[in-house]
Amino acid sequence: MTVTLDRNVEAFIGSPRQLFINGQWVNAASGKTFETPNPATGETLARVAEGDAEDINRAVRAARAAFDSGPWSRMTPSERGRIVWKIGDLILEHVDELAQLESLDNGKPFLVAQAADVPLAADLFHYMAGWATKIEGNTIDISVPYMPGANFHSYTLREPIGVVGQIIPWNFPLLMAAWKLGPALTTGCTVVLKPAEQTPLTALRLAELIAEAGVPDGVVNVVPGFGETAGAALASNDDVDKVAFTGSTEVGKLIVQAAAGNLKKLTLELGGKSPNIVFDDAESSAVEGAANAIFFNHGQCCVAGSRLFVHESRYDEVVDGVAEIAKSIKLGSGLDPATQMGPLVSDEQFRRVTGFLESGRADGATALAGGGRFGDRGYFVEPTVLTNTRPDMKVVREEIFGPVVVAESFSSLDEIAAQANDTTYGLGAGIWTRDISKAHALAKKIRAGTIWINCYNVFDASLPFGGYKQSGWGREMGHEVLNNYTEVKAVTTLL
Ligand code: NAP
Ligand code: MG
């Protein structure tokens, strides 16, 4: 059984998609297009204009003009807020359509995109819309010891940072676009967004909704293309004031180098290898929680609970339980309502994840569940639980970004803090226990940007999200993100 395709979806994928620059739908300057495949079959889903450096530069010029002299910068915060709110409303009017497009392009179950990705994207715009009228500076009573007797009036202004380049990945294509665009629009910035080559479709549909909401021409430009060309051109463009990037730590480091030319501001949301810790006194629901922590979105989550640590007294019960769940997960096309896990996003990711499985096997790890490819068509990988691992193994140290968890045991609170922090990453962590003091004590010791206690994968537009260590710079969502899209100006008057 499969979901019947929405008529808008059929029309959208039925003709080649163009770039969105300065409010116009245009072909790439080179005339080139690329295909985005359906990961459930490996067949071509749609063709998309392939932006490169020339298109990125054209989009940056449009964003610059829209920032410097367009109507956007003259709008009141209230007007801007209403437009941002409207984007959220329009997303909610098209939930099924966007969820189907996301499922087709990324592989994730339609029902998951419909319940989570799309409503969360709408909620982000609604949350951010409220901030448009609440971005404030303050007054400061200054002392200036070398000017005795002088009186001053000093205040700060919080101003939009300017033209922002946004480079996003394929794991939550629409939601990542929302996380980036919401705060940029609320603060009055203008944007050039480059979606991932694997999943450009929902960002392009979102651009249509953004125009419909009343965002002026040039404020949001969407240029699909490849990282090495379009992405690199955006990161190094001297007319871009800030880049916000989500993706691998490896590419994050390239972005840092590319940004050095004009020292543009950077925020980076990078990889993870997050510990999920189950204590001896955890509720039995921790088993399902641990499975959800790694298998949600096929493990293609930067916060995936990919290192499961279980107290030695509960190790067999919990790890066997997670393995049983892994074996019961129904894999299939994202458009089949019975599907619990779809294919990985691409052939490249499929090879990468199965490569990790081979390396684990060669290093002596045991697959308690899964361990290989599922079926013989599309990019499906079995949900996998690896045991008998050692801390130095590649499968334990590196981000796999697939449905693969490594399970280890621990014996004490002190030991587990050190084990949890034994990673170059610091994005998330889970703690499962009935002893809430112990949970908070451990939460303080773990060097990560998000800690979940007796839950996992709980996201909200009002919660700041980001990484310690090599998981990134800065925070997304919450009011924290507004600091990353604004500059502070101190103004002083001698009275
Ligand atoms: P990636 O290469 O880091 O891609 C993320 C984004 O950066 C994409 O839009 C990509 O373009 C772009 N990009 C690539 N090279 C670039 C460059 N030199 N300059 C500017 N932009 C560039 O990630 P991936 O290849 O899709 O996945 C590889 C691994 O990254 C995954 O296995 C996973 O470990 C990690 N990852 C992490 C996250 C996360 O949320 N933290 C998300 C995705 C992937 P293209 O569209 O051409 O790729
Ligand atoms: Mg890539």
Coordinates of C-alpha atoms and ligand atoms in Angstrom, one line a residue:
M1 CA 0.0 0.0 0.0
T2 CA 1.2 3.5 -0.6
V3 CA -0.1 7.0 0.0
T4 CA -1.8 8.6 -3.0
L5 CA 0.3 11.4 -4.2
D6 CA -1.0 14.9 -3.8
R7 CA -1.6 16.6 -7.2
N8 CA 0.7 19.5 -6.3
V9 CA 3.5 17.0 -5.6
E10 CA 3.1 15.3 -8.9
A11 CA 3.2 18.6 -10.7
F12 CA 6.2 19.8 -8.6
I13 CA 8.4 16.8 -9.4
G14 CA 6.9 16.5 -13.0
S15 CA 8.9 19.4 -14.4
P16 CA 12.5 20.6 -13.8
R17 CA 12.9 22.9 -10.8
Q18 CA 14.7 26.2 -11.1
L19 CA 16.8 28.4 -8.8
F20 CA 15.0 31.1 -6.8
I21 CA 17.0 34.4 -7.2
N22 CA 15.7 37.9 -6.6
G23 CA 12.1 36.7 -6.5
Q24 CA 12.4 35.0 -9.9
W25 CA 12.5 31.3 -10.9
V26 CA 15.5 31.1 -13.2
N27 CA 17.8 28.4 -14.8
A28 CA 21.4 28.1 -13.8
A29 CA 23.7 30.4 -15.7
S30 CA 25.5 27.3 -17.0
G31 CA 22.2 25.8 -18.1
K32 CA 23.1 22.6 -16.1
T33 CA 20.7 20.5 -14.2
F34 CA 21.2 17.5 -11.8
E35 CA 18.9 14.7 -10.7
T36 CA 17.6 14.0 -7.2
P37 CA 17.0 10.3 -6.9
N38 CA 14.2 8.5 -5.0
P39 CA 16.3 6.6 -2.4
A40 CA 13.7 3.9 -2.0
T41 CA 14.3 2.8 -5.7
G42 CA 17.4 4.6 -6.8
E43 CA 15.4 6.0 -9.8
T44 CA 15.3 9.7 -10.8
L45 CA 12.7 11.6 -8.8
A46 CA 13.1 15.1 -10.3
R47 CA 15.6 17.3 -12.1
V48 CA 16.8 20.5 -10.6
A49 CA 18.8 23.4 -11.9
E50 CA 22.5 23.1 -10.8
G51 CA 23.6 26.4 -9.3
D52 CA 27.4 27.1 -9.2
A53 CA 29.6 30.0 -8.2
E54 CA 28.1 32.4 -10.8
D55 CA 24.5 31.7 -9.6
I56 CA 25.6 32.1 -6.0
N57 CA 27.2 35.4 -6.7
R58 CA 24.1 36.6 -8.5
A59 CA 22.0 35.5 -5.5
V60 CA 24.4 37.3 -3.1
R61 CA 24.1 40.5 -5.1
A62 CA 20.3 40.2 -4.9
A63 CA 20.4 39.6 -1.1
R64 CA 22.9 42.5 -0.7
A65 CA 20.6 44.9 -2.6
A66 CA 17.6 43.7 -0.6
F67 CA 19.4 44.3 2.6
D68 CA 20.9 47.6 1.8
S69 CA 18.1 49.3 0.0
G70 CA 15.0 47.0 -0.3
P71 CA 11.7 47.4 1.4
W72 CA 12.7 44.7 3.9
S73 CA 15.0 47.0 5.9
R74 CA 12.3 49.7 6.0
M75 CA 9.6 47.4 7.4
T76 CA 8.6 47.7 11.0
P77 CA 9.4 44.7 13.2
S78 CA 5.6 44.1 13.5
E79 CA 5.2 43.9 9.7
R80 CA 8.2 41.5 9.5
G81 CA 6.8 39.4 12.3
R82 CA 3.4 39.1 10.6
I83 CA 5.1 37.8 7.4
V84 CA 7.2 35.3 9.3
W85 CA 4.1 34.1 11.1
K86 CA 2.3 33.7 7.7
I87 CA 5.1 31.4 6.5
G88 CA 4.3 29.1 9.4
D89 CA 0.6 29.3 8.5
L90 CA 1.2 28.4 4.9
I91 CA 3.4 25.5 5.9
L92 CA 0.5 24.2 8.0
E93 CA -1.9 24.6 5.0
H94 CA 0.4 22.3 3.0
V95 CA 1.4 19.6 5.5
D96 CA 0.6 16.5 3.5
E97 CA 2.1 18.0 0.3
L98 CA 5.4 18.9 2.0
A99 CA 5.5 15.6 4.0
Q100 CA 5.1 13.6 0.7
L101 CA 7.8 15.6 -1.0
E102 CA 10.1 15.1 2.0
S103 CA 9.4 11.4 2.1
L104 CA 10.1 11.0 -1.7
D105 CA 13.3 13.0 -1.7
N106 CA 14.8 11.9 1.7
G107 CA 13.3 8.4 2.1
K108 CA 11.8 9.1 5.6
P109 CA 8.3 7.7 6.3
F110 CA 5.6 10.1 5.1
L111 CA 3.8 9.7 8.4
V112 CA 6.8 10.8 10.4
A113 CA 7.3 13.9 8.2
Q114 CA 3.6 14.7 8.5
A115 CA 3.7 14.3 12.3
A116 CA 7.1 15.8 13.1
D117 CA 9.2 17.5 10.4
V118 CA 6.5 19.7 8.8
P119 CA 4.7 20.8 12.0
L120 CA 8.0 21.5 13.7
A121 CA 9.1 23.7 10.7
A122 CA 5.8 25.7 11.0
D123 CA 6.2 26.0 14.7
L124 CA 9.7 27.4 14.3
F125 CA 8.4 30.2 12.1
H126 CA 5.6 30.9 14.5
Y127 CA 7.9 31.0 17.5
M128 CA 10.4 33.3 15.7
A129 CA 7.7 35.6 14.5
G130 CA 7.0 36.7 18.1
W131 CA 10.6 37.7 18.6
A132 CA 10.5 40.3 15.7
T133 CA 9.0 42.9 18.0
K134 CA 11.1 41.9 21.0
I135 CA 14.7 42.4 19.8
E136 CA 16.0 45.1 22.2
G137 CA 19.2 46.9 23.2
N138 CA 19.6 48.5 26.6
T139 CA 20.7 51.6 28.3
I140 CA 24.0 51.5 30.3
D141 CA 25.1 53.9 33.0
I142 CA 28.9 54.3 32.2
S143 CA 31.7 55.5 34.5
V144 CA 34.7 56.5 32.3
P145 CA 37.3 57.0 35.2
Y146 CA 39.6 59.2 33.0
M147 CA 36.8 61.8 32.4
P148 CA 35.8 62.8 35.9
G149 CA 32.6 64.9 36.1
A150 CA 31.4 64.0 32.6
N151 CA 27.9 62.8 32.1
F152 CA 26.9 60.4 29.3
H153 CA 23.9 58.7 27.8
S154 CA 24.8 55.3 26.4
Y155 CA 22.7 52.6 24.8
T156 CA 23.0 49.6 22.6
L157 CA 21.3 48.8 19.4
R158 CA 20.8 45.2 18.2
E159 CA 20.9 45.2 14.4
P160 CA 20.6 42.5 11.7
I161 CA 24.0 41.0 10.8
G162 CA 23.3 41.5 7.0
V163 CA 23.5 39.0 4.2
V164 CA 23.6 35.5 5.5
G165 CA 24.7 32.3 3.6
Q166 CA 23.0 29.2 4.8
I167 CA 24.2 25.7 3.9
I168 CA 22.1 22.8 5.1
P169 CA 22.1 19.0 5.0
W170 CA 19.7 16.3 3.8
N171 CA 18.6 14.6 7.0
F172 CA 15.8 17.1 7.9
P173 CA 15.7 19.2 4.7
L174 CA 12.6 21.3 5.4
L175 CA 13.2 21.6 9.1
M176 CA 16.8 22.6 8.7
A177 CA 15.7 25.3 6.2
A178 CA 13.2 26.5 8.8
W179 CA 15.8 26.6 11.6
K180 CA 18.0 28.7 9.4
L181 CA 15.5 31.0 7.7
G182 CA 13.3 31.7 10.7
P183 CA 15.8 33.7 12.8
A184 CA 17.3 35.3 9.8
L185 CA 14.0 36.8 8.7
T186 CA 12.9 37.7 12.2
T187 CA 16.0 39.8 12.7
G188 CA 15.8 41.5 9.3
C189 CA 18.6 39.7 7.5
T190 CA 18.6 38.6 3.9
V191 CA 19.6 35.1 2.8
V192 CA 21.1 32.8 0.2
L193 CA 20.2 29.3 1.1
K194 CA 21.9 26.2 -0.4
P195 CA 20.0 23.0 0.3
A196 CA 21.8 19.6 0.1
E197 CA 22.2 18.2 -3.4
Q198 CA 20.4 15.0 -2.2
T199 CA 17.2 16.8 -1.0
P200 CA 16.6 20.2 -2.7
L201 CA 12.8 19.8 -3.2
T202 CA 11.1 21.0 0.0
A203 CA 13.4 24.1 0.3
L204 CA 12.3 25.0 -3.3
R205 CA 8.6 24.5 -2.4
L206 CA 9.2 26.5 0.8
A207 CA 10.6 29.4 -1.3
E208 CA 7.3 29.5 -3.2
L209 CA 5.4 29.7 0.2
I210 CA 7.8 32.4 1.4
A211 CA 7.1 34.5 -1.7
E212 CA 3.3 33.9 -1.1
A213 CA 3.7 35.1 2.5
G214 CA 4.9 38.5 1.2
V215 CA 8.6 38.3 1.7
P216 CA 10.0 40.9 -0.7
D217 CA 12.1 39.9 -3.7
G218 CA 15.8 39.2 -3.0
V219 CA 15.3 38.6 0.7
V220 CA 15.4 34.8 0.4
N221 CA 17.2 33.2 -2.5
V222 CA 17.5 29.4 -2.8
V223 CA 20.3 28.0 -4.9
P224 CA 20.5 24.2 -5.1
G225 CA 23.9 22.8 -6.2
F226 CA 26.9 20.9 -5.1
G227 CA 28.9 21.6 -2.0
E228 CA 32.3 21.9 -3.7
T229 CA 31.0 24.5 -6.1
A230 CA 27.9 26.4 -4.9
G231 CA 28.5 25.7 -1.2
A232 CA 32.2 26.7 -1.4
A233 CA 31.3 29.9 -3.4
L234 CA 28.8 30.9 -0.7
A235 CA 31.2 30.3 2.2
S236 CA 34.0 32.3 0.5
N237 CA 31.9 35.2 -0.9
D238 CA 33.2 38.5 0.6
D239 CA 29.8 40.2 0.4
V240 CA 28.3 37.6 2.8
D241 CA 28.3 38.8 6.4
K242 CA 27.7 35.5 8.1
V243 CA 27.5 31.8 7.2
A244 CA 25.3 29.3 9.1
F245 CA 26.2 25.8 8.3
T246 CA 24.8 22.4 9.3
G247 CA 26.6 19.2 8.2
S248 CA 29.7 17.2 8.8
T249 CA 32.6 18.3 11.1
E250 CA 34.9 17.8 8.1
V251 CA 33.1 20.2 5.9
G252 CA 32.6 22.6 8.9
K253 CA 36.4 23.0 9.1
L254 CA 36.5 23.8 5.3
I255 CA 33.9 26.5 5.9
V256 CA 36.0 28.0 8.7
Q257 CA 38.9 28.3 6.2
A258 CA 36.7 29.7 3.4
A259 CA 35.2 32.3 5.8
A260 CA 38.7 33.6 6.7
G261 CA 38.9 35.9 3.7
N262 CA 36.5 38.6 5.0
L263 CA 36.3 37.1 8.6
K264 CA 32.5 36.6 8.2
K265 CA 30.7 35.5 11.3
L266 CA 30.1 31.7 11.5
T267 CA 27.7 29.3 13.2
L268 CA 28.3 25.6 12.8
E269 CA 26.1 22.8 13.7
L270 CA 28.2 19.7 13.2
G271 CA 28.4 16.0 13.9
G272 CA 27.9 14.0 17.1
K273 CA 28.5 10.6 18.7
S274 CA 26.1 11.1 21.6
P275 CA 26.1 8.9 24.7
N276 CA 22.8 7.4 25.9
I277 CA 23.1 6.2 29.5
V278 CA 20.8 3.7 31.2
F279 CA 21.2 3.3 34.9
D280 CA 20.4 0.2 37.0
D281 CA 17.3 2.0 38.4
A282 CA 15.9 3.1 35.0
E283 CA 12.2 2.4 34.1
S284 CA 11.8 -0.4 31.6
S285 CA 10.7 2.3 29.0
A286 CA 14.4 3.1 28.7
V287 CA 14.6 0.1 26.3
E288 CA 12.2 1.7 23.8
G289 CA 13.8 5.1 24.5
A290 CA 17.3 3.8 23.6
A291 CA 15.9 2.2 20.4
N292 CA 14.2 5.5 19.4
A293 CA 17.4 7.5 20.3
I294 CA 19.3 5.7 17.6
F295 CA 16.8 4.5 15.1
F296 CA 14.7 7.7 14.7
N297 CA 15.2 9.1 11.2
H298 CA 17.2 5.9 10.4
G299 CA 20.0 7.1 12.6
Q300 CA 20.6 10.1 10.3
C301 CA 20.4 12.5 13.2
C302 CA 23.3 14.6 14.4
V303 CA 22.2 13.9 18.0
A304 CA 21.6 10.1 17.4
G305 CA 22.1 8.2 20.7
S306 CA 24.8 6.1 18.9
R307 CA 26.8 5.1 22.0
L308 CA 24.5 3.2 24.3
F309 CA 25.9 2.7 27.9
V310 CA 24.0 0.4 30.2
H311 CA 24.7 -0.3 33.8
E312 CA 26.3 -3.8 34.1
S313 CA 23.4 -5.1 36.2
R314 CA 20.9 -4.4 33.4
Y315 CA 23.1 -4.8 30.3
D316 CA 21.7 -8.0 28.9
E317 CA 18.1 -7.1 29.5
V318 CA 18.4 -3.6 27.9
V319 CA 20.7 -4.5 25.0
D320 CA 18.7 -7.6 24.1
G321 CA 15.5 -5.5 24.3
V322 CA 16.9 -2.9 21.9
A323 CA 18.0 -5.7 19.6
E324 CA 14.5 -7.2 19.6
I325 CA 13.1 -3.8 18.7
A326 CA 15.7 -3.5 15.9
K327 CA 14.6 -6.8 14.5
S328 CA 10.9 -5.9 14.6
I329 CA 11.3 -2.6 12.7
K330 CA 9.5 -2.7 9.4
L331 CA 11.6 -1.3 6.5
G332 CA 10.0 -0.1 3.3
S333 CA 9.1 2.8 1.1
G334 CA 8.4 6.0 3.0
L335 CA 5.1 6.3 1.3
D336 CA 3.9 2.9 2.7
P337 CA 1.9 3.8 5.9
A338 CA 3.2 0.5 7.5
T339 CA 6.8 1.6 7.1
Q340 CA 8.7 2.4 10.3
M341 CA 12.1 2.9 8.7
G342 CA 12.8 4.0 5.1
P343 CA 16.0 3.8 3.0
L344 CA 19.1 5.9 3.8
V345 CA 19.2 9.1 1.8
S346 CA 21.7 8.1 -0.9
D347 CA 23.9 5.5 -2.4
E348 CA 26.9 7.4 -0.9
Q349 CA 25.4 7.2 2.6
F350 CA 24.5 3.5 2.0
R351 CA 28.1 2.7 1.1
R352 CA 29.4 4.8 4.0
V353 CA 27.2 3.0 6.6
T354 CA 27.7 -0.5 5.2
G355 CA 31.5 0.3 5.2
F356 CA 31.3 1.0 8.9
L357 CA 29.5 -2.3 9.5
E358 CA 32.3 -4.1 7.7
S359 CA 34.9 -2.3 9.7
G360 CA 33.1 -3.2 12.9
R361 CA 33.0 -6.8 11.9
A362 CA 36.7 -6.8 10.9
D363 CA 37.6 -5.2 14.3
G364 CA 35.8 -8.0 16.1
A365 CA 32.4 -6.4 17.0
T366 CA 29.3 -8.7 17.1
A367 CA 26.0 -7.7 15.5
L368 CA 23.3 -8.7 17.9
A369 CA 20.7 -7.4 15.4
G370 CA 21.1 -6.4 11.8
G371 CA 24.6 -5.9 10.4
G372 CA 24.0 -5.5 6.7
R373 CA 21.9 -4.4 3.8
F374 CA 18.1 -4.9 3.7
G375 CA 16.6 -6.2 0.4
D376 CA 18.3 -5.8 -2.9
R377 CA 16.9 -2.5 -4.2
G378 CA 17.2 1.1 -2.8
Y379 CA 19.5 2.2 0.0
F380 CA 18.1 0.2 2.9
V381 CA 20.3 -0.8 5.9
E382 CA 19.1 -3.1 8.8
P383 CA 18.8 -1.5 12.2
T384 CA 21.9 -2.7 13.9
V385 CA 23.1 -3.3 17.5
L386 CA 26.8 -3.9 17.9
T387 CA 28.4 -5.4 21.0
N388 CA 31.9 -6.6 21.9
T389 CA 33.3 -3.2 20.8
R390 CA 36.4 -1.5 22.2
P391 CA 36.7 2.3 22.8
D392 CA 39.3 2.6 20.1
M393 CA 37.2 1.0 17.3
K394 CA 36.2 3.2 14.3
V395 CA 32.5 2.3 14.9
V396 CA 32.8 3.7 18.5
R397 CA 34.7 6.8 17.7
E398 CA 33.3 8.1 14.4
E399 CA 29.9 9.4 13.5
I400 CA 28.2 6.7 11.3
F401 CA 25.0 8.6 10.6
G402 CA 23.0 5.4 10.1
P403 CA 20.9 3.0 12.2
V404 CA 23.8 1.6 14.1
V405 CA 24.3 1.7 17.8
V406 CA 27.3 0.4 19.8
A407 CA 26.4 -1.0 23.3
E408 CA 28.8 -0.9 26.2
S409 CA 28.5 -1.4 29.9
F410 CA 29.5 0.7 32.9
S411 CA 29.7 0.2 36.6
S412 CA 29.8 3.6 38.4
L413 CA 28.7 7.3 38.1
D414 CA 32.3 8.5 37.9
E415 CA 33.2 6.0 35.3
I416 CA 30.3 6.8 33.1
A417 CA 31.0 10.6 33.0
A418 CA 34.5 9.9 31.7
Q419 CA 33.2 7.3 29.2
A420 CA 30.4 9.6 28.0
N421 CA 32.9 12.5 27.4
D422 CA 35.5 10.3 25.7
T423 CA 34.6 11.7 22.3
T424 CA 35.7 14.7 20.2
Y425 CA 32.0 15.6 19.9
G426 CA 29.6 17.2 22.3
L427 CA 26.1 17.6 20.8
G428 CA 23.7 15.5 22.9
A429 CA 23.3 12.9 25.7
G430 CA 20.5 10.9 27.2
I431 CA 20.2 9.8 30.9
W432 CA 17.7 7.2 32.1
T433 CA 17.2 6.8 35.8
R434 CA 14.5 7.2 38.5
D435 CA 17.1 9.1 40.7
I436 CA 16.6 12.7 39.5
S437 CA 19.5 14.1 41.6
K438 CA 21.9 11.6 40.1
A439 CA 20.6 12.6 36.6
H440 CA 21.1 16.3 37.2
A441 CA 24.6 15.7 38.7
L442 CA 25.6 13.7 35.6
A443 CA 23.9 16.3 33.3
K444 CA 26.3 18.9 34.7
K445 CA 29.4 16.7 34.1
I446 CA 28.6 15.8 30.4
R447 CA 30.1 18.3 27.9
A448 CA 27.2 18.5 25.4
G449 CA 24.7 21.1 24.3
T450 CA 21.6 19.1 24.9
I451 CA 20.8 16.6 27.7
W452 CA 17.6 14.6 27.8
I453 CA 16.6 12.9 31.0
N454 CA 14.1 10.0 30.7
C455 CA 13.4 11.0 27.1
Y456 CA 15.3 11.5 23.9
N457 CA 14.9 13.5 20.6
V458 CA 12.7 16.1 22.3
F459 CA 13.0 19.3 20.2
D460 CA 11.2 22.6 20.6
A461 CA 11.6 25.9 18.8
S462 CA 12.1 27.6 22.3
L463 CA 15.1 25.3 23.3
P464 CA 18.6 26.3 22.2
F465 CA 20.4 23.6 20.3
G466 CA 24.1 23.3 19.4
G467 CA 27.3 21.7 20.3
Y468 CA 30.3 21.7 22.6
K469 CA 33.7 20.7 21.3
Q470 CA 33.8 19.7 17.7
S471 CA 30.0 19.6 17.4
G472 CA 30.0 23.3 16.5
W473 CA 29.8 27.0 17.2
G474 CA 26.8 28.9 18.4
R475 CA 23.2 27.8 19.0
E476 CA 20.1 27.4 16.9
M477 CA 16.5 28.0 18.0
G478 CA 15.4 29.6 21.3
H479 CA 16.2 33.3 21.8
E480 CA 19.9 32.3 21.9
V481 CA 19.9 32.1 18.1
L482 CA 19.0 35.8 17.7
N483 CA 22.4 36.7 19.0
N484 CA 23.9 34.8 16.1
Y485 CA 22.0 36.9 13.6
T486 CA 22.5 40.3 15.1
E487 CA 25.4 42.7 15.8
V488 CA 25.4 44.9 18.9
K489 CA 26.2 48.6 18.5
A490 CA 27.1 50.7 21.5
V491 CA 26.2 54.4 21.1
T492 CA 27.5 57.0 23.6
T493 CA 26.5 60.7 23.8
L494 CA 28.3 63.3 26.0
L495 CA 25.6 65.2 27.8
Ligands
NAP1 P1 28.3 17.5 4.2 O1 29.1 17.2 3.1 O2 28.9 18.2 5.4 O3 27.1 18.4 3.6 C1 26.3 19.4 4.3 C2 26.1 20.6 3.4 O4 27.4 21.2 3.1 C3 25.5 20.2 2.0 O5 24.7 21.2 1.6 C4 26.8 20.1 1.2 O6 26.6 20.2 -0.2 C5 27.6 21.2 1.7 N1 29.0 21.2 1.4 C6 29.7 20.1 1.1 N2 31.0 20.4 0.9 C7 31.1 21.8 1.0 C8 32.1 22.7 0.8 N3 33.4 22.4 0.6 N4 31.8 24.0 1.0 C9 30.6 24.4 1.3 N5 29.6 23.6 1.5 C10 29.8 22.2 1.3 O7 27.5 16.2 4.7 P2 27.1 15.0 3.8 O8 28.2 14.7 2.8 O9 25.8 15.3 3.2 O10 27.2 13.8 4.8 C11 28.4 13.3 5.3 C12 28.4 13.1 6.7 O11 28.2 14.3 7.4 C13 27.3 12.2 7.3 O12 27.6 10.9 7.1 C14 27.3 12.7 8.7 O13 28.3 12.1 9.4 C15 27.5 14.1 8.6 N6 26.3 14.9 8.6 C16 26.0 15.6 9.8 C17 24.8 16.3 9.8 C18 24.4 17.1 11.0 O14 23.2 17.4 11.1 N7 25.3 17.3 11.9 C19 24.0 16.4 8.7 C20 24.4 15.8 7.5 C21 25.5 15.0 7.5 P3 26.1 18.9 -1.0 O15 24.7 19.1 -1.2 O16 26.8 18.9 -2.3 O17 26.5 17.7 -0.2
MG2 MG 28.3 15.9 0.6

